[in-house]
Tab-separated table of C-alpha atoms in Angstrom:
chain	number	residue	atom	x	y	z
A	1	UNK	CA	-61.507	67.359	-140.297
A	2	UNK	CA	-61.109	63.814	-138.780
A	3	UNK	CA	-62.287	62.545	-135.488
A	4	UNK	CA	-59.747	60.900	-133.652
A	5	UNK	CA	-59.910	58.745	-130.716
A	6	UNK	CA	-57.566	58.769	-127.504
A	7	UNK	CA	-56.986	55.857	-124.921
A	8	UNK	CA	-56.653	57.352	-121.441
A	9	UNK	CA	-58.416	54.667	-120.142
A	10	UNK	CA	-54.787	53.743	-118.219
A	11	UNK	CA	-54.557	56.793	-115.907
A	12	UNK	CA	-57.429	56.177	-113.410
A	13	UNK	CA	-55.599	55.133	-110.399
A	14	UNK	CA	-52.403	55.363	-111.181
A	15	UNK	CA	-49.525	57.589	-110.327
A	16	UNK	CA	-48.264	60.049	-113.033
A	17	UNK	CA	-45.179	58.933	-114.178
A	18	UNK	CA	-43.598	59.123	-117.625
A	19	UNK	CA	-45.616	56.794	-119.818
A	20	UNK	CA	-48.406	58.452	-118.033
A	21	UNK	CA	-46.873	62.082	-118.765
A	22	UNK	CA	-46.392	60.952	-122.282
A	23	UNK	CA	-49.968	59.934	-122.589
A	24	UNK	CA	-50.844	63.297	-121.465
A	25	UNK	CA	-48.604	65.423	-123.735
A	26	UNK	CA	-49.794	63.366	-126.910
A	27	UNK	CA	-53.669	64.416	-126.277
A	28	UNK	CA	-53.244	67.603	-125.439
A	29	UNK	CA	-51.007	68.063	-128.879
A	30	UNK	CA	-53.999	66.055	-130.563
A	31	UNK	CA	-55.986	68.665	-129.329
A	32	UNK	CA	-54.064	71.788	-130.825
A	33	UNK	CA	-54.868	70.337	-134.305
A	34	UNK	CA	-57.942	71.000	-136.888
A	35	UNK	CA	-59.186	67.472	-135.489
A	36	UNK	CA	-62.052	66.162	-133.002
A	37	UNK	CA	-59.827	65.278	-130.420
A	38	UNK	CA	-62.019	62.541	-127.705
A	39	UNK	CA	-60.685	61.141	-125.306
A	40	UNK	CA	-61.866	57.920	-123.444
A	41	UNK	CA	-61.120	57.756	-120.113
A	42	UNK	CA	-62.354	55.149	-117.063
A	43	UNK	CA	-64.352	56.248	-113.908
A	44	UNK	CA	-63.264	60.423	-114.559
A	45	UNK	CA	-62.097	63.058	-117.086
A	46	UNK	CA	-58.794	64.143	-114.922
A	47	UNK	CA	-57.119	66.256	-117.321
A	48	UNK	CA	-59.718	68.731	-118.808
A	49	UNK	CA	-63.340	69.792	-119.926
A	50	UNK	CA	-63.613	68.165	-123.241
A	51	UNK	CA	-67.402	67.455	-124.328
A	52	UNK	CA	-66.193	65.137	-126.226
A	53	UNK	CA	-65.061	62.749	-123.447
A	54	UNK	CA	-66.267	59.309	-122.931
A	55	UNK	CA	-66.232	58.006	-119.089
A	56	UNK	CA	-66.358	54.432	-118.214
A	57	UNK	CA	-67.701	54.486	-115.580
A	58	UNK	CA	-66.479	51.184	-114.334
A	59	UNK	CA	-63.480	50.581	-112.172
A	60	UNK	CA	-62.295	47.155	-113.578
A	61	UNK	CA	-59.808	47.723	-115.750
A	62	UNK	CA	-59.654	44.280	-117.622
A	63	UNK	CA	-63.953	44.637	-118.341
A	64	UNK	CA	-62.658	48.412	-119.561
A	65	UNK	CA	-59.830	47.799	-121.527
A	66	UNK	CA	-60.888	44.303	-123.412
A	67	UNK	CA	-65.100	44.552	-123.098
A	68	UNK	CA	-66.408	47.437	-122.605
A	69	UNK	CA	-64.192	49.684	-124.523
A	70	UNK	CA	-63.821	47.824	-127.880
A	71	UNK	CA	-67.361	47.454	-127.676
A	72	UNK	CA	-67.755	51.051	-127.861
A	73	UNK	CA	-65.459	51.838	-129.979
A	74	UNK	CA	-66.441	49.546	-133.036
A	75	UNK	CA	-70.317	51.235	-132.703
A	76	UNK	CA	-68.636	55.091	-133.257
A	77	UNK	CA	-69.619	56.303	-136.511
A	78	UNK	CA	-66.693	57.870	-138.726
A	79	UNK	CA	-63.734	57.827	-136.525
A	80	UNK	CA	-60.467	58.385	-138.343
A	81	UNK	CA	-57.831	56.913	-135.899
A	82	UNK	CA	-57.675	55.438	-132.577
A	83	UNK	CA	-54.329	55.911	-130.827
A	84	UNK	CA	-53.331	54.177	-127.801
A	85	UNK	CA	-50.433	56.335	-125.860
A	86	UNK	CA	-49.984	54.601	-122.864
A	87	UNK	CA	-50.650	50.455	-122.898
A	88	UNK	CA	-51.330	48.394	-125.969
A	89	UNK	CA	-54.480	47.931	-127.600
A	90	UNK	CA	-57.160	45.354	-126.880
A	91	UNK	CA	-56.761	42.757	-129.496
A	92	UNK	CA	-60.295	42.155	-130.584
A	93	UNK	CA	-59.386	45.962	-131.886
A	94	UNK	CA	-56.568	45.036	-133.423
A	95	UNK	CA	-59.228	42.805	-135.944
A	96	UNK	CA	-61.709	45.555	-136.676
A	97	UNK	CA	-61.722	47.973	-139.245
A	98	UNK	CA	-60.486	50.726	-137.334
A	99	UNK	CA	-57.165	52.241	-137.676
A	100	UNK	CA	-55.269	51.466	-134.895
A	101	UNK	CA	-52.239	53.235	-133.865
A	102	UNK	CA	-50.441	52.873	-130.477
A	103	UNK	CA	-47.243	53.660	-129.074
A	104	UNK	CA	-44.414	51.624	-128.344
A	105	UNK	CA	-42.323	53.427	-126.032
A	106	UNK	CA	-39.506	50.240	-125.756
A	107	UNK	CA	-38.944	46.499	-126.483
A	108	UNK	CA	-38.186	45.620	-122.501
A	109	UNK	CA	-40.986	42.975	-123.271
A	110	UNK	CA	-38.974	41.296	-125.940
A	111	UNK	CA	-35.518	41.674	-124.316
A	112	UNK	CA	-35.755	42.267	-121.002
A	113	UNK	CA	-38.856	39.662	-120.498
A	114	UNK	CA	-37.515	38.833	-116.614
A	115	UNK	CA	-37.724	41.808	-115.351
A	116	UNK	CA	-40.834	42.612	-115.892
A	117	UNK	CA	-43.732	41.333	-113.679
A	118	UNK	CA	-46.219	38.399	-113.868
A	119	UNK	CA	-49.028	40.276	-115.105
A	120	UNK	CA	-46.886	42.278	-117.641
A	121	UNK	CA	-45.647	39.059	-119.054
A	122	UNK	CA	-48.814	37.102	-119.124
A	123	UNK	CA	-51.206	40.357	-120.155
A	124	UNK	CA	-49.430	42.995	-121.688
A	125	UNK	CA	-47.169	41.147	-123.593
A	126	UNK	CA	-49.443	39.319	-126.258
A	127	UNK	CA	-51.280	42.393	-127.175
A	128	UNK	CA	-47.460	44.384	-127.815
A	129	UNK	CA	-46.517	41.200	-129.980
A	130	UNK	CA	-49.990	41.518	-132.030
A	131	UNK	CA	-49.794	45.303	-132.454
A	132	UNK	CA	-46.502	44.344	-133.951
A	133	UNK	CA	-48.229	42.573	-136.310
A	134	UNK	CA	-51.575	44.268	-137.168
A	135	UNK	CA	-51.809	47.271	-135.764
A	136	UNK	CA	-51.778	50.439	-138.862
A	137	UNK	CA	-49.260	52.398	-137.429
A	138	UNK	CA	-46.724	52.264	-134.345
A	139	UNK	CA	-45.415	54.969	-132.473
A	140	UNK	CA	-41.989	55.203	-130.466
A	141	UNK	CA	-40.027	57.487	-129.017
A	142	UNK	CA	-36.439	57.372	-130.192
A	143	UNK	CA	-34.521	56.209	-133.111
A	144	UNK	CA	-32.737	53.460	-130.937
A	145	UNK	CA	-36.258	51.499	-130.474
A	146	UNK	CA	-37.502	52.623	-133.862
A	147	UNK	CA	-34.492	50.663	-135.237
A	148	UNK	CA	-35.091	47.316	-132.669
A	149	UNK	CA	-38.975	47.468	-134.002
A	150	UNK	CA	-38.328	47.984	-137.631
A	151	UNK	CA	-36.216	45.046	-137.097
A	152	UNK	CA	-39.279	42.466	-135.907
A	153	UNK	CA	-42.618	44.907	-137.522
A	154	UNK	CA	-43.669	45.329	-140.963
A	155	UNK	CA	-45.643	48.132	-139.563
A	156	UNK	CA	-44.837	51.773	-140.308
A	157	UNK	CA	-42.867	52.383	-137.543
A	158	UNK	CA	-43.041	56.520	-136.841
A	159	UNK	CA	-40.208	58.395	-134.229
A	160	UNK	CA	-42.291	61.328	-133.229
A	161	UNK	CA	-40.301	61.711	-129.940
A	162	UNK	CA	-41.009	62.504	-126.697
A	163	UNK	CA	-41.602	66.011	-125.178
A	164	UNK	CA	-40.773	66.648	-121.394
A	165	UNK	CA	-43.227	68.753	-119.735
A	166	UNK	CA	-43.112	72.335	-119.569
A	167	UNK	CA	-43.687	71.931	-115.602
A	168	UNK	CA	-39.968	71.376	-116.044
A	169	UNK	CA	-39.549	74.931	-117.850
A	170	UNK	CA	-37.128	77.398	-116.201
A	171	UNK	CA	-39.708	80.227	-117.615
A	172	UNK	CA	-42.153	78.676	-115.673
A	173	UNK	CA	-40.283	77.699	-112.266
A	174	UNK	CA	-38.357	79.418	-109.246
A	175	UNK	CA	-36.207	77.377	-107.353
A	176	UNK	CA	-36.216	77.064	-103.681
A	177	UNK	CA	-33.722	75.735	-101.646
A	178	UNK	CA	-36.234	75.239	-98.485
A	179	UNK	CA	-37.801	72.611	-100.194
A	180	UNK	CA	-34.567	70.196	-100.026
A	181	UNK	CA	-34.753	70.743	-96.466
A	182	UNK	CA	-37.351	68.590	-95.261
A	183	UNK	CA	-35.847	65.645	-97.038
A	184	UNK	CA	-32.913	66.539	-94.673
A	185	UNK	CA	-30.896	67.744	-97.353
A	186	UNK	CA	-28.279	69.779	-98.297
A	187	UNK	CA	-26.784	71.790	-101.407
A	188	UNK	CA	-24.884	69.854	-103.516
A	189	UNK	CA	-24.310	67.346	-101.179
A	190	UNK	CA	-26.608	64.203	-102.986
A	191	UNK	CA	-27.211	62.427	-105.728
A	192	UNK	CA	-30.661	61.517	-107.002
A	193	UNK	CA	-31.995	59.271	-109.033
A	194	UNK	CA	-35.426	59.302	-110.191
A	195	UNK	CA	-37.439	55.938	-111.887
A	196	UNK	CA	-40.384	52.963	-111.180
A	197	UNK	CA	-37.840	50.722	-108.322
A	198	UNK	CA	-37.713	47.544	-110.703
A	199	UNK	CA	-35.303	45.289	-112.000
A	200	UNK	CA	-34.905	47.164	-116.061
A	201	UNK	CA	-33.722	50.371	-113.801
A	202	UNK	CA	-31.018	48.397	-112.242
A	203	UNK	CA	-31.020	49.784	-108.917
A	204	UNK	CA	-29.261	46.978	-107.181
A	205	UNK	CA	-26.004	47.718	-109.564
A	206	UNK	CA	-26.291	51.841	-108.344
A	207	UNK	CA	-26.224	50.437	-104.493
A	208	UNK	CA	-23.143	48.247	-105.348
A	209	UNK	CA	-21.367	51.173	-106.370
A	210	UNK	CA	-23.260	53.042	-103.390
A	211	UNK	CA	-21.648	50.847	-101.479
A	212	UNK	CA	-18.168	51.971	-102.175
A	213	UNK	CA	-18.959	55.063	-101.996
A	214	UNK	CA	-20.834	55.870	-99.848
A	215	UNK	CA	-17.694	55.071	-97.549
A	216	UNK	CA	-15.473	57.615	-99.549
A	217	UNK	CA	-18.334	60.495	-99.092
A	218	UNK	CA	-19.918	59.562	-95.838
A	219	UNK	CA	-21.500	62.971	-95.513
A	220	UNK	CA	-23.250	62.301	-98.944
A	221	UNK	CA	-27.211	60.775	-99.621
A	222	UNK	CA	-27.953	59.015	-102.348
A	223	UNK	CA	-31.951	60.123	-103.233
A	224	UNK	CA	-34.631	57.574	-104.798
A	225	UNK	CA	-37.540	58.761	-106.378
A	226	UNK	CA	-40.454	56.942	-107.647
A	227	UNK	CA	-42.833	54.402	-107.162
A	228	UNK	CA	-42.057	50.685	-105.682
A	229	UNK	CA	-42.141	48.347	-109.128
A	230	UNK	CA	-42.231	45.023	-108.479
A	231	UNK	CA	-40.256	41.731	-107.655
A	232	UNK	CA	-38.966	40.187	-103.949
A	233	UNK	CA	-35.216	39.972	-104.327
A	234	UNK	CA	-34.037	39.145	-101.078
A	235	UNK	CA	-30.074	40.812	-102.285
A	236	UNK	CA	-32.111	44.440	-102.933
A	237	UNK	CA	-34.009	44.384	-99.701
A	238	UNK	CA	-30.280	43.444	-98.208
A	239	UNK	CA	-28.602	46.615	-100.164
A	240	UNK	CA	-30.920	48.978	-99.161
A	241	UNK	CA	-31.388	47.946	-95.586
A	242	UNK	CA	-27.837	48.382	-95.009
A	243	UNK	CA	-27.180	51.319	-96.660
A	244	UNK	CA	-30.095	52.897	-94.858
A	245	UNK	CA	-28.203	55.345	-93.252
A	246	UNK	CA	-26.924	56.661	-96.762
A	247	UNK	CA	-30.061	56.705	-98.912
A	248	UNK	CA	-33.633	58.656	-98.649
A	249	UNK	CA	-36.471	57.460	-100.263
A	250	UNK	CA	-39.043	59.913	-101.383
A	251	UNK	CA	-41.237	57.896	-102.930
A	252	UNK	CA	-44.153	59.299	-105.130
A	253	UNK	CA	-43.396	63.363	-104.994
A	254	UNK	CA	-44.382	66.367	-106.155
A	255	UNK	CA	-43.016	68.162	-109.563
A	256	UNK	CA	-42.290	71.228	-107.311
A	257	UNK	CA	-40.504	69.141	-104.753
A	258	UNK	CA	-38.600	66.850	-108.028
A	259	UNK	CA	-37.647	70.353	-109.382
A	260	UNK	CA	-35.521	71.147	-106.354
A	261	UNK	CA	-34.437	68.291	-105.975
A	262	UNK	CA	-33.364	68.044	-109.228
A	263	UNK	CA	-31.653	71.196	-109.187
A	264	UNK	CA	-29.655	71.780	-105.636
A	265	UNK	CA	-28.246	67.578	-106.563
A	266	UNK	CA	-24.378	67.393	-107.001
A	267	UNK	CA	-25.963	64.802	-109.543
A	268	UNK	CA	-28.729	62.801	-111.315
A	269	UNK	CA	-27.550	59.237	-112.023
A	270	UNK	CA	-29.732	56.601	-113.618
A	271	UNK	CA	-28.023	53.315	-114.439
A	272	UNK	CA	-30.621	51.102	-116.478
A	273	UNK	CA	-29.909	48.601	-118.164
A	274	UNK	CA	-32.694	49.518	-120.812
A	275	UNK	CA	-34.327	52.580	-122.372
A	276	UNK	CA	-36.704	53.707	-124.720
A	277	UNK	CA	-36.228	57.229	-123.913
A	278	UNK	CA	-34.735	58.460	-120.639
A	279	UNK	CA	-36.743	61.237	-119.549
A	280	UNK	CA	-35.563	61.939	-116.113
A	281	UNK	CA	-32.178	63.015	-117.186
A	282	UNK	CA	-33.663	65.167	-119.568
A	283	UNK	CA	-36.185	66.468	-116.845
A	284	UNK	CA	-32.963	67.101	-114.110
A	285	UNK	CA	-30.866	68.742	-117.453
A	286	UNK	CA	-33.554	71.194	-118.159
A	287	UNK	CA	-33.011	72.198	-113.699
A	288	UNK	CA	-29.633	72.330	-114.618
A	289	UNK	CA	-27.960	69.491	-113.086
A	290	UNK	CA	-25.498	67.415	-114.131
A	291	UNK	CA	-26.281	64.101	-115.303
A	292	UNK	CA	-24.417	60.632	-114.945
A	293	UNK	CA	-26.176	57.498	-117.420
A	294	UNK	CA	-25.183	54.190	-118.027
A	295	UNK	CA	-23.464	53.643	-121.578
A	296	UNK	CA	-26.443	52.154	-123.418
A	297	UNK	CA	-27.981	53.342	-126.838
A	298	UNK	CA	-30.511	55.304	-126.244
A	299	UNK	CA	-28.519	57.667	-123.873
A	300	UNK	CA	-25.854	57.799	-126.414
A	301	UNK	CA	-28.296	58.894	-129.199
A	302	UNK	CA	-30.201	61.428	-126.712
A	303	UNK	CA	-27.482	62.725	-124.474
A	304	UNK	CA	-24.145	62.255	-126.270
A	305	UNK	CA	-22.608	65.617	-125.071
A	306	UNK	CA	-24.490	66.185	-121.832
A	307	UNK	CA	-23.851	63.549	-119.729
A	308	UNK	CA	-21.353	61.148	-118.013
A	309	UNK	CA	-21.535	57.292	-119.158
A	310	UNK	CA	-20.829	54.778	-116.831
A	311	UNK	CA	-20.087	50.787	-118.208
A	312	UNK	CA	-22.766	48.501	-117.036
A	313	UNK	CA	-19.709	45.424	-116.302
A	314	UNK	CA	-17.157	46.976	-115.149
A	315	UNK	CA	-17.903	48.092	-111.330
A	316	UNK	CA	-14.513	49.626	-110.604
A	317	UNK	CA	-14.500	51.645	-113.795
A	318	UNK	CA	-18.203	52.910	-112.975
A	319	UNK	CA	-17.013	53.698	-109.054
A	320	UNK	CA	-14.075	55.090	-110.642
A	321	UNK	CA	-15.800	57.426	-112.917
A	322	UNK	CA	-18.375	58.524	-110.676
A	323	UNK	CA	-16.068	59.486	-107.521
A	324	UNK	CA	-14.562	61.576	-110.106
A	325	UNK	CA	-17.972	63.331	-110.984
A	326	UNK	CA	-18.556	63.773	-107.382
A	327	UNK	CA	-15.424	65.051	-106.434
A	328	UNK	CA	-14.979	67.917	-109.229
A	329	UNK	CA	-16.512	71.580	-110.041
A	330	UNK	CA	-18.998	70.690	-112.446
A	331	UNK	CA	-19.871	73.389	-115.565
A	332	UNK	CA	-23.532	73.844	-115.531
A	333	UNK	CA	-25.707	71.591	-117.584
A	334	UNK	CA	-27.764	73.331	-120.987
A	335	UNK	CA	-30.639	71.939	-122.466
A	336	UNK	CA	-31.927	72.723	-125.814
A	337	UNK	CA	-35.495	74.347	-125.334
A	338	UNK	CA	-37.140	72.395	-128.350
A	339	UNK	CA	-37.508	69.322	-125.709
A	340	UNK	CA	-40.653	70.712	-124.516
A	341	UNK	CA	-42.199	70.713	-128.270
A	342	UNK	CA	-40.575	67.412	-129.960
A	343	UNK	CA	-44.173	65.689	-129.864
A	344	UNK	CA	-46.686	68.412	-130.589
A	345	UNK	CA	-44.128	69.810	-133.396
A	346	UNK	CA	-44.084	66.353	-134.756
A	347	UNK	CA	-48.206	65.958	-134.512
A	348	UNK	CA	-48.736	69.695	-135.890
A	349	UNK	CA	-46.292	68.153	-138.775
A	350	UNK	CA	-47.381	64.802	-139.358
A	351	UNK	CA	-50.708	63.945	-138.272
A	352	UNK	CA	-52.636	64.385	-141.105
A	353	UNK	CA	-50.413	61.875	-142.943
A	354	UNK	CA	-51.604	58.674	-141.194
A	355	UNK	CA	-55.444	59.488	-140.502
């Protein structure tokens, strides 16, 4: 039986999104395993009771993640693995005699650099590129990036997947069309798209087409959920102000109130320009809606027969395309149930390999 360390140092303070939700899903599928499962968390344990635990308890996460943690970790006696789930490892770790093995969930830092913020580019990028050269073991999510890092890594690179939570479970859920209503909603009559507001997610090229369209359907809303990213581009801030009268912003919501709205959409769209994964469309397939994705990779490899591509350079096609989707009886969406177990079927199947 090994003893296995888990970074969850990255969720104090932060919204739960989906590296956060991935993060999660990996330690509690750790913890289903033979193995000493502790996690390391800063300021509070806010996912369980594990004695194991170690709290931080300091706020600052640059101290936490490159002093105070390393420090700890190097004096722990007999640990078998240390896996980071959610942001790269410290790279003082990176030189000790620990096996290091965190997750890579895409290579937006390598090809979509501009996009990202300042502090991204200036802090989290040198510790991806030196995990790409020393850490044990990487992690992804898909076969697309697993290809792009195998292409720059001699490290093992592993596709274990990505499991979307069973919040998201019809066996678990009820839906409720009230819930729409306070968004001042109705049935079938929006679309919604659900991602971080930043550049990669290419919201800017959704309003163009919003634009157009929203003339066609005026009785229609486009919906945006998620958290503000980053960036001050003055041709967004123009887009959205004046389409205000055609978009709702939810901001950060609950997964009862996502579920709805997931499920009483006409459609989810998502339009990025750059995925590891894509787990919102999976999320709003598994409430049965109907799903509309830009024609990159990843969605091709992931959702091949269960969604509607739109071309990233061709804005008459994409208006084209997606007037269509609006305008027609859509047959309901089907997901295949082993989405909620990819990751914990692939720990439960492959751990012990690599510790």
């Amino acid at each position: 039986m090994a003893n296995i360390i888990v970074d969850l140092t990255p969720l104090y303070g932060r919204k739960i999104t989906g590296i956060e939700r991935y993060g999660i899903e990996l330690y509690q599928a750790l913890v289903k395993t033979e193995h000493t499962i502790i996690p390391i968390f800063r300021k509070e344990n806010s996912i369980d009771d594990n004695s194991n635990a170690i709290i931080i308890n300091c706020s600052n996460r640059f101290f936490v993640e490159n002093i105070i943690m390393p420090w700890k970790l190097i004096r722990l006696k007999n640990i078998s693995a240390v896996f980071f789930p959610i942001l790269p490892p410290p790279i003082s770790l990176l030189y000790s005699n620990l096996k290091i093995i965190p997750t890579i969930h895409d290579l937006a830092f390598k090809f979509y650099s501009k996009t990202l913020s300042t502090k991204a580019r200036f802090y989290l990028t040198p510790k991806y590129n030196m995990a790409l050269k020393r850490a044990n073991y990487i992690l992804t999510i898909s076969e697309t990036v697993k290809r792009e890092l195998e292409s720059i890594s001699k490290v093992p690179i592993l596709n274990w997947g990505e499991s979307i939570s069973k919040n998201f479970s019809l066996n678990n859920f009820h839906f409720n069309s009230e819930v729409i209503k306070k968004f001042g909603l109705n049935i079938n009559n929006y679309l919604i798209s659900v991602s971080t507001l930043e550049p990669r997610k290419n919201l800017k090229y959704l309003l163009k087409i919003w634009e157009n369209l929203s003339i066609k359907h005026p009785n229609f809303k486009l919906v945006l959920v998620g958290r503000l990213g980053w960036g001050n581009d003055a041709e967004l801030r123009n887009l959205l102000d004046n389409l205000k009268n055609s978009i709702i912003i939810t901001g950060f919501i609950t997964d009862s109130e996502l579920i709805n709205l997931y499920h009483f959409s006409k459609s989810f769209i998502l339009l990025s320009m750059y995925e590891g994964f894509g787990r919102t469309p999976f999320e709003a397939l598994a409430c049965k809606t109907n799903i509309i994705v830009s024609d990159i990779p990843v969605f091709r490899e992931n959702l091949e027969h269960n969604a509607t591509f739109v071309p990233l350079k061709d804005i008459d096609n994409a208006i084209r395309i997606i007037d269509s989707t609006i305008s027609m009886n859509q047959n309901e969406s089907k997901i295949d149930p082993k989405i909620f177990n990819i990751l914990e079927t692939n720990i439960i199947n492959n751990l012990n390999k690599i510790i």
